[in-house]
Short mmCIF file of C-alpha atoms in Angstrom, two decimals:
data_model
loop_
_atom_site.label_atom_id
_atom_site.label_comp_id
_atom_site.label_asym_id
_atom_site.label_seq_id
_atom_site.Cartn_x
_atom_site.Cartn_y
_atom_site.Cartn_z
CA UNK A 233 58.42 55.85 102.93
CA UNK A 234 59.58 57.67 106.01
CA UNK A 235 63.07 57.96 104.45
CA UNK A 236 61.60 59.77 101.46
CA UNK A 237 59.90 62.27 103.72
CA UNK A 238 63.10 62.88 105.68
CA UNK A 239 65.23 63.40 102.56
CA UNK A 240 62.63 65.57 100.88
CA UNK A 241 62.25 67.73 103.99
CA UNK A 242 65.99 68.54 104.29
CA UNK A 243 67.11 71.85 102.94
CA UNK A 244 70.77 71.82 103.94
CA UNK A 245 72.59 72.62 107.15
CA UNK A 246 71.03 74.85 109.77
CA UNK A 247 71.68 78.58 109.38
CA UNK A 248 74.13 78.66 112.31
CA UNK A 249 76.27 75.96 110.74
CA UNK A 250 76.32 77.74 107.37
CA UNK A 251 77.40 80.98 109.05
CA UNK A 252 80.17 79.11 110.83
CA UNK A 253 81.40 77.66 107.53
CA UNK A 254 81.35 81.09 105.91
CA UNK A 255 83.27 82.54 108.86
CA UNK A 256 85.88 79.78 108.61
CA UNK A 257 86.28 80.39 104.89
CA UNK A 258 86.67 84.12 105.51
CA UNK A 259 89.30 83.47 108.20
CA UNK A 260 91.23 81.15 105.88
CA UNK A 261 91.00 83.73 103.12
CA UNK A 262 92.35 86.44 105.42
CA UNK A 263 95.17 84.15 106.51
CA UNK A 264 96.06 83.41 102.88
CA UNK A 265 96.01 87.11 102.03
CA UNK A 266 98.36 87.89 104.93
CA UNK A 267 100.63 85.07 103.86
CA UNK A 268 100.62 86.36 100.27
CA UNK A 269 101.56 89.86 101.48
CA UNK A 270 104.45 88.49 103.52
CA UNK A 271 105.68 86.45 100.57
CA UNK A 272 105.48 89.47 98.29
CA UNK A 273 107.56 91.52 100.75
CA UNK A 274 110.09 88.71 101.05
CA UNK A 275 110.21 88.38 97.27
CA UNK A 276 110.90 92.11 96.95
CA UNK A 277 113.74 91.89 99.47
CA UNK A 278 115.25 88.91 97.69
CA UNK A 279 115.01 90.66 94.33
CA UNK A 280 116.81 93.71 95.76
CA UNK A 281 119.49 91.50 97.30
CA UNK A 282 119.92 89.74 93.96
CA UNK A 283 120.25 93.09 92.19
CA UNK A 284 122.93 94.19 94.66
CA UNK A 285 124.82 90.92 94.33
CA UNK A 286 124.70 91.11 90.55
CA UNK A 287 126.06 94.66 90.71
CA UNK A 288 128.85 93.56 93.07
CA UNK A 289 129.60 90.63 90.78
CA UNK A 290 129.89 92.91 87.77
CA UNK A 291 132.27 95.15 89.71
CA UNK A 292 134.38 92.15 90.71
CA UNK A 293 134.50 90.89 87.13
CA UNK A 294 135.62 94.32 85.95
CA UNK A 295 138.28 94.39 88.66
CA UNK A 296 139.44 90.91 87.68
CA UNK A 297 139.73 91.94 84.03
CA UNK A 298 141.70 95.01 85.03
CA UNK A 299 144.07 92.92 87.14
CA UNK A 300 144.52 90.44 84.31
CA UNK A 301 145.47 93.30 82.03
CA UNK A 302 147.94 94.53 84.62
CA UNK A 303 149.43 91.05 84.84
CA UNK A 304 149.93 90.99 81.09
CA UNK A 305 151.60 94.40 81.17
CA UNK A 306 153.80 93.33 84.05
CA UNK A 307 154.79 90.15 82.27
CA UNK A 308 155.99 92.29 79.40
CA UNK A 309 158.07 94.47 81.71
CA UNK A 310 159.10 91.67 84.08
CA UNK A 311 162.62 91.50 82.73
CA UNK A 312 163.47 94.93 84.15
CA UNK A 313 162.38 94.13 87.74
CA UNK A 314 164.58 92.85 90.54
CA UNK A 315 163.82 89.47 92.13
CA UNK A 316 162.49 91.14 95.31
CA UNK A 317 160.17 93.37 93.32
CA UNK A 318 158.95 90.40 91.31
CA UNK A 319 158.18 88.39 94.47
CA UNK A 320 156.39 91.33 96.11
CA UNK A 321 154.34 91.93 92.99
CA UNK A 322 153.41 88.26 92.65
CA UNK A 323 152.41 88.17 96.31
CA UNK A 324 150.21 91.24 95.95
CA UNK A 325 148.60 89.90 92.76
CA UNK A 326 147.97 86.56 94.49
CA UNK A 327 146.19 88.39 97.32
CA UNK A 328 144.01 90.25 94.81
CA UNK A 329 143.12 87.06 93.02
CA UNK A 330 142.23 85.28 96.29
CA UNK A 331 140.05 88.22 97.30
CA UNK A 332 138.25 88.15 93.96
CA UNK A 333 137.77 84.37 94.16
CA UNK A 334 136.33 84.77 97.67
CA UNK A 335 133.88 87.41 96.42
CA UNK A 336 132.84 85.26 93.47
CA UNK A 337 132.25 82.34 95.84
CA UNK A 338 130.09 84.54 98.08
CA UNK A 339 128.06 85.66 95.08
CA UNK A 340 127.50 82.04 94.09
CA UNK A 341 125.96 81.17 97.45
#
């Protein structure tokens, strides 16, 4: 019977303990809000970086297409070039292509 009296007389934790729990919850909430703000800022930065990389990628694709067109034109006129001019042109085009490949690789990272 004494157990019934003890359980019936309890009304929850003392007021000091409840205040401590509320304070802890508030601190955790504030921490989560700060963390959310930081993540939102980071997300914004990443979105901007993505936008810039997509723009750079589009520029590189356009440059690649232009160079491919130039290659086709040069192939058509190749017969009128000297061997030295042909080698110099091929070397320069190879450098352009390597540069574009390097940029595409960087965009993929």
